[in-house]
């Protein structure tokens, strides 16, 4: 692999301009950050190359029908398998009930008692290598961050364009909201359809109605308004939106027929538009590094190097050891934009010579820019849940209902996003989830504003095809405060579930306090949550920060510090996790980056 790590590529700007395989912009990654950005640049008239390591799986029913999202995440034809750690403590790691091992025959074992000869892999963290990125296998849930999550960029950088009051315009620009009431501050003609298509209001007197009634009472709502409460718009604006608690409808990037929407379809519509926008899509294209000019004192990105071929990244279950693709180089007149996500963007920067000096020296990677924050300060939402089994099979539950709570003693903003219904969701492992049958009922919890931001993405080797070393270091900082907030939410929901009457009750809780009406200590429940918490919203591994912050990777315009013509536009850029689900904020971030990049292009022309 040493051939992939040549000294800085020495090309003058004139030589780049003369190259036939040259575009104005190169965007690496087609997910919620890179996909819309590439489309917007092309629609503004700039020749843009969009590079995606996977193929297009948009016609696969597992992907196209949002209800099949669990199958999509398990699909070996499109998934990437990362195996991560939650802490630096090997003994704690071995308490995770869904630990994954590789058996001698090459198949997976999931659990705490592996067979002889099995190799511990870690905690499964599925990503995707497909057109549209992780918006193609997620649950599609759309939620907005608190205003403070946007304003933190203002506070760090002084860039007032990030003020929360100015960020909603990007939601309106991208959104085609099919449930927005007339005159509301929603978009109705954007590129991604957003709707409340996750379920109907349960029929009065049904199991869902009875459960929701008790959950409403437990959370301090007027249950006589149940029908209107469960249809409340979770994406609505207003000065007190971040403090509103209680029931909401779940919104998602899904149309009224249940079909997934998102960046993939925006890319396809741009490619197929009669206007013939100058967008070029290169699938099955695995970028190995960013290329730079020979000005070592003032380095500038001039292109990328890639391998052509399917399943070239070892995270793919279809990867065959030793498979290589022919190395090819392609060039950018203006900029290279990296949008590989919170795992792959820092990996690509490091392989290209941008990152912590000592780490790059360890693998003999020529240094372009010493940026110690690359791959550090990674954060994620903590996720947990209260899973129960009803006394009999459940009837109509009406689909999902969202409950927003504030269990924090340090902020007025809500800090818990819970979604409840007849399902089971206990994290991720190959073949997930466990189906407990038609009596299952769960409220899954997403904890917002985690206090620990200690995770990292570090190289295992200088081989671009090797996956990085990923450790979230959960609960590293102020962990008990976070655990208390999660547990308080569990207790509130448990109070509602235990208040349900009729033959559907009592509910047999599976966790975190197993048993019908069982009493568990706070310490025991916190220990369960701490060891079994999971996540799937990684951010902040190439974070925007202040000029004075040595760990800042990007400035407020997404530019990589100390390097010209290189930006990162994806969830890794957020200084903190943006609310409960990053997919919609990342699409908004992409719209903002489009505006910033086009403004710079206009100013330089």
XYZ file of C-alpha atoms in Angstrom:
605
model
C 0.000 0.000 0.000
C 3.038 2.305 0.174
C 2.328 3.270 -3.464
C -0.871 4.937 -2.308
C 1.084 7.240 -0.026
C 3.266 9.089 -2.474
C 4.734 12.474 -1.562
C 2.539 15.483 -2.172
C 1.304 15.421 -5.743
C 3.213 18.079 -7.612
C 1.021 19.789 -10.173
C 0.769 23.432 -10.992
C -2.614 25.103 -11.330
C -2.053 25.406 -15.075
C -1.460 21.674 -15.392
C -4.660 20.965 -13.510
C -6.606 23.318 -15.774
C -5.344 21.466 -18.845
C -6.250 18.019 -17.564
C -9.204 16.464 -19.367
C -10.593 14.781 -16.235
C -11.194 18.063 -14.447
C -14.304 19.544 -12.834
C -15.051 22.726 -10.979
C -15.926 20.792 -7.827
C -15.394 17.258 -6.590
C -17.702 16.016 -3.831
C -16.732 12.772 -2.080
C -19.821 11.086 -0.606
C -23.474 11.228 -1.648
C -25.250 11.213 1.724
C -27.284 13.979 3.386
C -24.271 16.295 3.345
C -22.600 15.662 -0.009
C -25.517 14.602 -2.199
C -27.615 17.791 -1.973
C -24.480 19.937 -2.104
C -23.343 18.386 -5.389
C -26.801 18.897 -6.861
C -26.916 22.525 -5.788
C -23.473 23.262 -7.226
C -24.416 21.665 -10.538
C -27.762 23.468 -10.648
C -25.814 26.721 -10.218
C -23.948 25.868 -13.414
C -20.688 24.476 -12.054
C -19.359 21.184 -13.364
C -19.446 18.844 -10.391
C -18.218 15.302 -9.928
C -20.075 13.374 -7.214
C -18.181 10.292 -6.077
C -19.881 7.404 -4.277
C -18.126 4.236 -3.108
C -21.267 2.112 -3.498
C -23.865 1.548 -6.172
C -27.438 2.793 -6.516
C -29.839 0.678 -4.423
C -32.785 3.054 -4.688
C -35.022 0.568 -6.491
C -34.480 -2.134 -3.875
C -37.809 -2.528 -1.973
C -35.833 -2.885 1.258
C -34.700 0.672 0.679
C -37.557 2.244 -1.248
C -40.242 1.184 1.249
C -39.324 2.910 4.493
C -41.116 0.295 6.587
C -38.339 -2.130 5.587
C -35.559 -0.058 7.142
C -34.404 -2.867 9.444
C -33.926 -5.135 6.445
C -32.094 -2.337 4.623
C -29.574 -1.968 7.447
C -28.975 -5.727 7.409
C -28.606 -5.992 3.629
C -25.062 -7.215 2.837
C -25.252 -5.735 -0.649
C -25.218 -2.164 0.646
C -24.168 -2.103 4.274
C -20.779 -1.333 5.727
C -19.914 -3.167 8.945
C -18.068 -1.123 11.520
C -17.277 -2.734 14.863
C -16.759 -0.117 17.535
C -16.029 0.173 21.232
C -18.094 2.039 23.818
C -15.269 2.451 26.334
C -11.602 1.788 27.033
C -12.555 -0.913 29.573
C -12.479 -4.427 28.035
C -14.466 -5.867 30.943
C -17.233 -3.321 30.475
C -17.311 -4.036 26.751
C -17.940 -7.718 27.449
C -21.129 -6.834 29.321
C -22.769 -5.606 26.129
C -25.410 -8.235 25.437
C -25.132 -7.939 21.666
C -21.365 -8.167 21.370
C -20.414 -9.572 17.959
C -17.871 -12.314 17.349
C -16.560 -14.006 14.210
C -16.873 -17.775 14.417
C -14.378 -20.133 12.863
C -16.710 -20.748 9.913
C -16.785 -17.001 9.151
C -20.329 -16.361 10.409
C -21.304 -14.095 13.281
C -22.112 -15.011 16.851
C -23.980 -12.387 18.888
C -24.029 -12.608 22.677
C -22.047 -13.107 25.854
C -21.019 -16.775 25.500
C -19.129 -17.176 22.212
C -18.106 -20.605 20.947
C -14.521 -21.757 21.218
C -12.225 -20.133 18.702
C -14.491 -17.134 18.042
C -12.825 -13.743 17.563
C -14.280 -10.681 19.248
C -15.153 -8.041 16.647
C -16.907 -5.394 18.722
C -20.235 -3.594 18.800
C -21.849 -3.596 15.367
C -22.385 -0.142 13.913
C -23.899 -0.398 10.423
C -23.332 2.346 7.848
C -24.059 2.246 4.142
C -22.042 2.289 0.963
C -24.783 3.302 -1.456
C -26.083 6.307 -3.366
C -27.751 8.555 -0.795
C -25.636 7.387 2.123
C -27.158 6.515 5.476
C -30.409 8.246 4.504
C -31.023 4.992 2.614
C -31.087 2.639 5.599
C -32.167 4.832 8.499
C -35.624 5.077 10.060
C -36.149 8.332 8.194
C -36.966 10.287 11.361
C -36.844 14.065 10.977
C -36.413 16.359 13.964
C -34.849 19.765 14.500
C -32.052 20.640 16.896
C -32.551 23.157 19.671
C -31.712 26.742 18.772
C -28.736 26.497 21.116
C -27.192 23.798 18.901
C -27.049 26.245 15.986
C -26.041 29.189 18.164
C -23.047 27.329 19.529
C -21.349 27.908 16.163
C -22.009 31.637 16.534
C -20.591 31.567 20.046
C -17.490 29.700 18.931
C -16.743 31.526 15.675
C -18.614 34.838 15.733
C -20.300 33.952 12.423
C -23.843 35.281 12.837
C -25.072 33.504 9.708
C -25.446 30.451 11.974
C -27.959 32.138 14.265
C -30.916 29.837 14.843
C -33.333 32.459 13.536
C -31.487 32.378 10.201
C -31.176 28.608 9.892
C -34.847 27.794 9.386
C -34.691 29.177 5.850
C -32.645 26.108 4.898
C -35.390 23.814 6.168
C -37.937 25.766 4.135
C -35.692 25.593 1.075
C -35.220 21.821 1.092
C -38.610 20.773 2.462
C -41.698 19.642 0.613
C -43.945 19.226 3.626
C -47.202 17.495 2.761
C -48.755 17.983 6.204
C -47.967 21.640 6.768
C -51.020 23.799 7.463
C -51.587 26.797 5.208
C -49.517 29.780 6.237
C -47.081 27.798 8.391
C -43.328 28.358 8.251
C -42.661 25.204 6.278
C -41.352 24.573 2.808
C -43.768 23.104 0.293
C -41.697 22.922 -2.908
C -38.282 21.627 -1.859
C -36.408 18.548 -3.011
C -37.239 16.200 -0.105
C -40.781 15.236 0.840
C -41.420 15.220 4.582
C -44.634 13.862 6.052
C -46.268 12.353 9.114
C -46.673 8.934 7.519
C -45.628 6.770 10.457
C -49.121 5.874 11.618
C -52.651 7.066 12.214
C -54.364 8.170 15.411
C -55.470 4.973 17.208
C -59.200 4.347 17.294
C -60.945 5.491 20.434
C -61.151 2.590 22.901
C -58.410 0.622 21.129
C -55.268 -0.653 22.830
C -53.279 2.229 21.411
C -55.837 4.763 22.609
C -55.776 3.323 26.123
C -51.985 3.215 26.310
C -51.617 6.718 24.876
C -54.171 8.038 27.354
C -52.138 6.840 30.317
C -48.871 8.043 28.792
C -50.483 11.449 28.269
C -51.555 11.622 31.906
C -48.113 10.505 33.108
C -46.482 13.273 31.089
C -48.829 15.985 32.352
C -51.075 16.373 29.308
C -54.830 16.707 28.996
C -55.819 13.270 27.711
C -59.165 14.584 26.466
C -57.199 16.252 23.640
C -55.455 13.007 22.648
C -56.433 13.046 18.978
C -54.922 16.494 18.456
C -51.906 15.895 20.700
C -50.648 12.913 18.701
C -50.791 14.956 15.464
C -48.790 17.938 16.750
C -46.142 19.170 14.315
C -42.722 18.388 15.726
C -41.051 20.570 13.059
C -43.058 23.693 13.868
C -41.217 26.915 14.655
C -41.935 29.407 17.390
C -40.014 30.998 20.249
C -40.796 28.216 22.731
C -40.471 25.212 20.443
C -37.465 23.797 22.310
C -39.337 23.818 25.612
C -42.550 22.162 24.407
C -43.025 18.684 25.852
C -45.649 15.996 25.480
C -46.990 14.187 22.408
C -46.070 14.904 18.799
C -46.470 13.157 15.481
C -43.328 11.581 14.083
C -42.139 13.288 10.896
C -39.883 11.623 8.379
C -38.374 11.910 4.931
C -41.082 9.674 3.485
C -43.986 10.330 1.158
C -47.643 9.632 1.800
C -47.390 6.169 0.225
C -44.581 5.124 2.588
C -41.810 5.511 0.006
C -38.460 6.781 1.213
C -37.366 10.213 0.015
C -33.997 11.891 0.363
C -30.708 12.831 -1.310
C -30.685 9.867 -3.698
C -33.831 11.074 -5.429
C -32.557 14.664 -5.595
C -29.397 13.365 -7.260
C -31.385 11.342 -9.771
C -33.729 14.217 -10.574
C -30.735 16.498 -11.146
C -29.088 13.976 -13.450
C -32.318 13.421 -15.362
C -33.439 17.039 -15.580
C -33.938 18.309 -19.146
C -31.837 21.332 -18.184
C -28.829 18.982 -18.373
C -27.109 20.307 -15.294
C -23.346 19.582 -15.297
C -23.457 16.872 -12.620
C -21.400 13.720 -13.139
C -22.003 10.739 -10.862
C -19.300 8.110 -10.393
C -20.534 4.995 -8.539
C -18.395 2.132 -7.196
C -15.602 4.669 -6.809
C -13.496 4.431 -3.667
C -11.447 7.532 -2.878
C -8.075 6.774 -1.299
C -6.720 10.280 -0.730
C -6.996 13.961 -1.533
C -4.310 15.371 -3.829
C -2.504 18.633 -3.092
C -0.397 21.175 -4.961
C 3.360 21.240 -4.483
C 3.187 24.415 -2.377
C 3.962 22.837 0.996
C 3.876 26.195 2.779
C 0.359 26.944 1.575
C -1.159 23.607 0.483
C -4.222 23.548 -1.750
C -6.420 20.599 -2.664
C -6.388 19.987 -6.410
C -8.160 16.627 -6.774
C -8.522 13.093 -5.474
C -7.131 9.659 -6.147
C -9.503 6.702 -6.300
C -9.928 3.031 -7.077
C -12.716 1.942 -9.392
C -14.667 -1.161 -8.472
C -17.351 -2.611 -6.230
C -16.888 -3.496 -2.541
C -13.369 -2.161 -2.245
C -13.704 -1.054 1.373
C -13.122 -3.804 3.917
C -16.222 -2.685 5.846
C -18.310 -4.224 3.066
C -19.425 -7.820 3.738
C -18.725 -8.410 0.022
C -15.116 -7.282 0.295
C -12.537 -9.859 -0.751
C -9.157 -9.517 0.893
C -6.487 -8.390 -1.539
C -8.906 -6.927 -4.086
C -7.605 -3.690 -5.558
C -8.812 -1.279 -8.156
C -6.753 0.670 -10.662
C -5.657 3.991 -9.226
C -6.996 7.015 -11.076
C -6.677 10.718 -10.406
C -9.254 13.411 -11.087
C -8.909 17.134 -10.538
C -10.860 20.137 -9.314
C -10.470 23.687 -10.583
C -12.099 25.159 -7.503
C -12.547 22.849 -4.528
C -12.671 19.338 -3.155
C -15.464 18.720 -0.646
C -15.257 15.678 1.634
C -18.655 14.314 2.739
C -17.911 10.782 3.872
C -19.565 11.009 7.287
C -18.278 10.979 10.840
C -16.183 7.819 10.351
C -14.863 8.157 6.822
C -14.264 11.906 6.531
C -11.614 11.968 9.283
C -10.125 8.753 7.932
C -9.764 10.261 4.448
C -8.289 13.486 5.796
C -5.691 11.543 7.759
C -4.791 9.315 4.823
C -4.291 12.534 2.853
C -1.879 14.005 5.396
C -4.265 16.144 7.461
C -4.574 15.231 11.116
C -2.606 14.725 14.332
C 1.083 14.867 13.455
C 2.128 11.977 15.688
C -0.610 9.681 14.392
C 0.329 10.325 10.770
C 4.022 9.833 11.507
C 3.205 6.461 13.069
C 2.039 5.279 9.634
C 4.628 7.198 7.548
C 1.961 9.422 6.003
C 3.486 12.658 4.666
C 2.191 15.586 6.702
C 0.212 18.260 4.902
C -1.293 19.977 7.930
C -1.058 19.159 11.619
C -4.666 19.309 12.829
C -4.937 17.429 16.138
C -8.749 17.612 16.175
C -9.256 15.416 13.116
C -11.021 12.266 14.316
C -11.300 13.490 17.910
C -14.182 14.899 19.996
C -16.674 12.543 18.357
C -20.100 12.543 19.964
C -23.366 10.659 19.674
C -26.805 10.507 21.228
C -27.250 7.926 23.940
C -30.125 5.585 23.149
C -31.989 3.254 25.469
C -35.582 2.167 26.008
C -38.234 0.535 28.144
C -39.405 -2.677 26.493
C -42.510 -4.495 27.733
C -44.830 -7.336 26.777
C -48.568 -6.839 27.140
C -50.746 -9.448 28.861
C -52.133 -10.456 25.464
C -51.575 -9.697 21.788
C -51.972 -6.005 21.050
C -54.598 -4.745 18.630
C -54.674 -1.301 17.015
C -51.879 0.888 18.381
C -52.039 3.567 15.692
C -48.362 3.507 14.803
C -45.697 5.576 16.530
C -46.308 8.406 18.974
C -43.476 10.752 19.939
C -43.062 11.995 23.509
C -40.735 14.929 24.145
C -39.564 15.318 27.746
C -37.304 17.507 29.818
C -35.619 15.596 32.618
C -32.638 17.926 32.824
C -31.849 19.986 35.890
C -29.468 22.255 33.973
C -31.436 23.384 30.902
C -34.950 24.514 30.110
C -34.792 22.748 26.742
C -36.259 19.290 26.319
C -33.619 16.594 26.356
C -35.475 13.335 25.600
C -37.050 12.222 22.336
C -39.072 9.035 22.938
C -41.022 7.128 20.320
C -43.510 4.501 21.414
C -45.379 1.716 19.679
C -45.711 -2.007 19.126
C -42.112 -2.781 18.152
C -38.807 -3.792 19.673
C -35.591 -1.853 19.151
C -32.630 -2.625 21.412
C -29.731 -1.464 19.303
C -27.866 -2.980 16.386
C -26.360 -6.385 15.717
C -26.288 -8.545 12.589
C -29.826 -9.793 12.121
C -31.436 -7.318 14.540
C -34.072 -6.767 15.938
C -35.457 -9.422 18.269
C -39.138 -10.011 17.537
C -40.975 -10.581 20.812
C -44.265 -11.149 19.037
C -47.550 -9.232 18.813
C -47.600 -8.322 22.512
C -44.407 -6.234 22.381
C -44.593 -2.555 23.274
C -41.628 -0.242 23.607
C -40.748 3.369 24.145
C -37.278 3.902 22.691
C -35.401 6.896 24.084
C -32.927 9.246 22.425
C -30.976 11.412 24.867
C -30.152 14.852 23.503
C -27.253 17.005 24.604
C -24.876 14.262 25.785
C -22.221 15.714 28.050
C -19.444 13.395 26.940
C -17.729 14.238 23.674
C -14.705 12.032 24.016
C -15.014 9.599 21.101
C -12.404 9.124 18.417
C -11.760 7.778 14.920
C -8.119 6.750 14.508
C -6.201 4.925 11.824
C -5.357 1.262 12.180
C -2.991 1.444 9.231
C -2.094 3.515 6.187
C -4.184 1.229 3.998
C -7.258 3.159 2.741
C -9.183 -0.116 2.504
C -8.748 -0.800 6.218
C -11.458 0.394 8.614
C -10.405 2.798 11.366
C -10.319 2.232 15.108
C -13.523 3.739 16.543
C -14.285 4.258 20.221
C -17.223 6.357 21.430
C -16.031 6.387 25.055
C -19.591 6.590 26.317
C -20.231 8.351 29.615
C -16.594 9.429 29.813
C -17.559 12.862 31.157
C -20.399 13.604 33.606
C -21.851 10.198 32.888
C -24.023 9.979 35.981
C -25.874 13.165 35.013
C -26.723 11.726 31.610
C -27.723 8.382 33.115
C -29.980 10.095 35.641
C -31.740 12.034 32.888
C -32.321 8.865 30.857
C -33.546 6.939 33.892
C -35.945 9.731 34.895
C -37.494 9.493 31.422
C -37.830 5.718 31.798
C -39.575 6.186 35.140
C -42.070 8.665 33.679
C -42.976 6.341 30.827
C -43.089 3.313 33.124
C -45.632 5.162 35.282
C -47.892 5.550 32.262
C -47.560 1.956 31.080
C -48.224 0.560 34.554
C -51.371 2.683 34.796
C -52.982 0.978 31.780
C -55.972 -1.142 32.822
C -58.049 -3.882 31.220
C -57.020 -7.302 30.015
C -54.106 -5.867 28.042
C -52.429 -5.238 31.418
C -50.273 -5.845 33.312
C -47.215 -5.327 31.137
C -44.196 -7.543 31.714
C -41.177 -5.263 31.522
C -38.158 -6.838 29.857
C -35.716 -4.043 30.683
C -34.308 -2.034 32.314
C -36.285 -3.369 35.309
C -37.321 -6.902 34.377
C -40.610 -8.256 35.667
C -44.267 -7.365 36.103
C -44.395 -4.565 38.670
C -40.791 -5.234 39.653
C -38.911 -2.781 41.827
C -35.315 -2.119 40.866
C -32.783 0.214 42.386
C -31.679 3.285 40.484
C -28.146 1.955 40.543
C -29.133 -1.334 38.910
C -31.103 0.415 36.187
C -28.329 2.922 35.521
C -25.842 0.066 35.248
C -28.065 -1.629 32.672
C -28.451 1.579 30.666
C -24.731 2.321 30.854
C -23.658 -1.114 29.631
C -26.436 -1.571 27.048
C -26.813 1.947 25.608
C -26.432 2.109 21.847
C -26.303 4.809 19.190
C -26.391 5.535 15.476
C -25.897 9.306 15.161
C -22.127 9.958 15.116
C -21.028 13.583 14.682
C -18.308 16.111 15.413
C -15.175 14.213 14.349
C -14.129 17.133 12.063
C -15.798 19.863 14.070
C -16.224 23.546 13.330
C -14.537 25.639 15.993
C -12.929 28.901 16.961
C -9.691 30.241 15.490
C -8.157 29.980 18.957
C -9.170 26.334 19.451
C -6.314 23.967 18.530
C -8.838 21.112 18.187
C -10.988 22.969 15.632
C -10.825 21.292 12.225
C -13.094 23.596 10.214
C -13.968 27.266 10.188
C -17.581 28.400 10.054
C -17.597 28.127 6.237
C -16.645 24.430 6.392
C -13.082 25.133 5.228
C -10.346 22.838 6.534
C -8.027 25.024 8.557
C -4.625 25.714 7.040
C -5.502 24.158 3.680
C -6.944 25.923 0.663
C -9.763 24.621 -1.520
C -10.793 21.824 0.840
C -13.992 21.616 2.899
C -15.870 19.005 4.909
C -19.663 19.039 4.654
C -21.394 16.320 6.651
C -22.376 15.477 10.230
C -18.738 15.407 11.304
C -18.741 19.220 11.047
C -21.252 19.805 13.862
C -19.596 20.975 17.096
C -22.229 19.010 19.049
C -24.858 16.410 18.173
C -27.714 18.438 16.608
C -30.777 17.315 18.546
C -32.176 13.795 18.459
C -31.710 12.785 14.798
C -28.958 14.411 12.671
C -30.273 13.557 9.203
C -32.481 16.634 8.739
C -29.967 19.037 10.352
C -27.293 17.593 8.032
C -29.476 18.308 4.994
C -29.901 21.859 6.322
C -26.148 22.085 6.846
C -25.685 21.003 3.223
C -27.948 23.815 2.051
C -25.973 26.318 4.101
C -22.671 25.012 2.752
C -24.055 25.320 -0.786
C -24.843 28.966 -0.135
C -21.408 29.641 1.383
C -19.498 27.899 -1.404
C -21.467 29.594 -4.171
C -20.939 32.972 -2.515
C -17.185 32.348 -2.459
C -17.271 31.238 -6.092
C -19.075 34.421 -7.104
C -16.686 36.594 -5.127
C -13.656 35.007 -6.792
C -14.988 35.185 -10.352
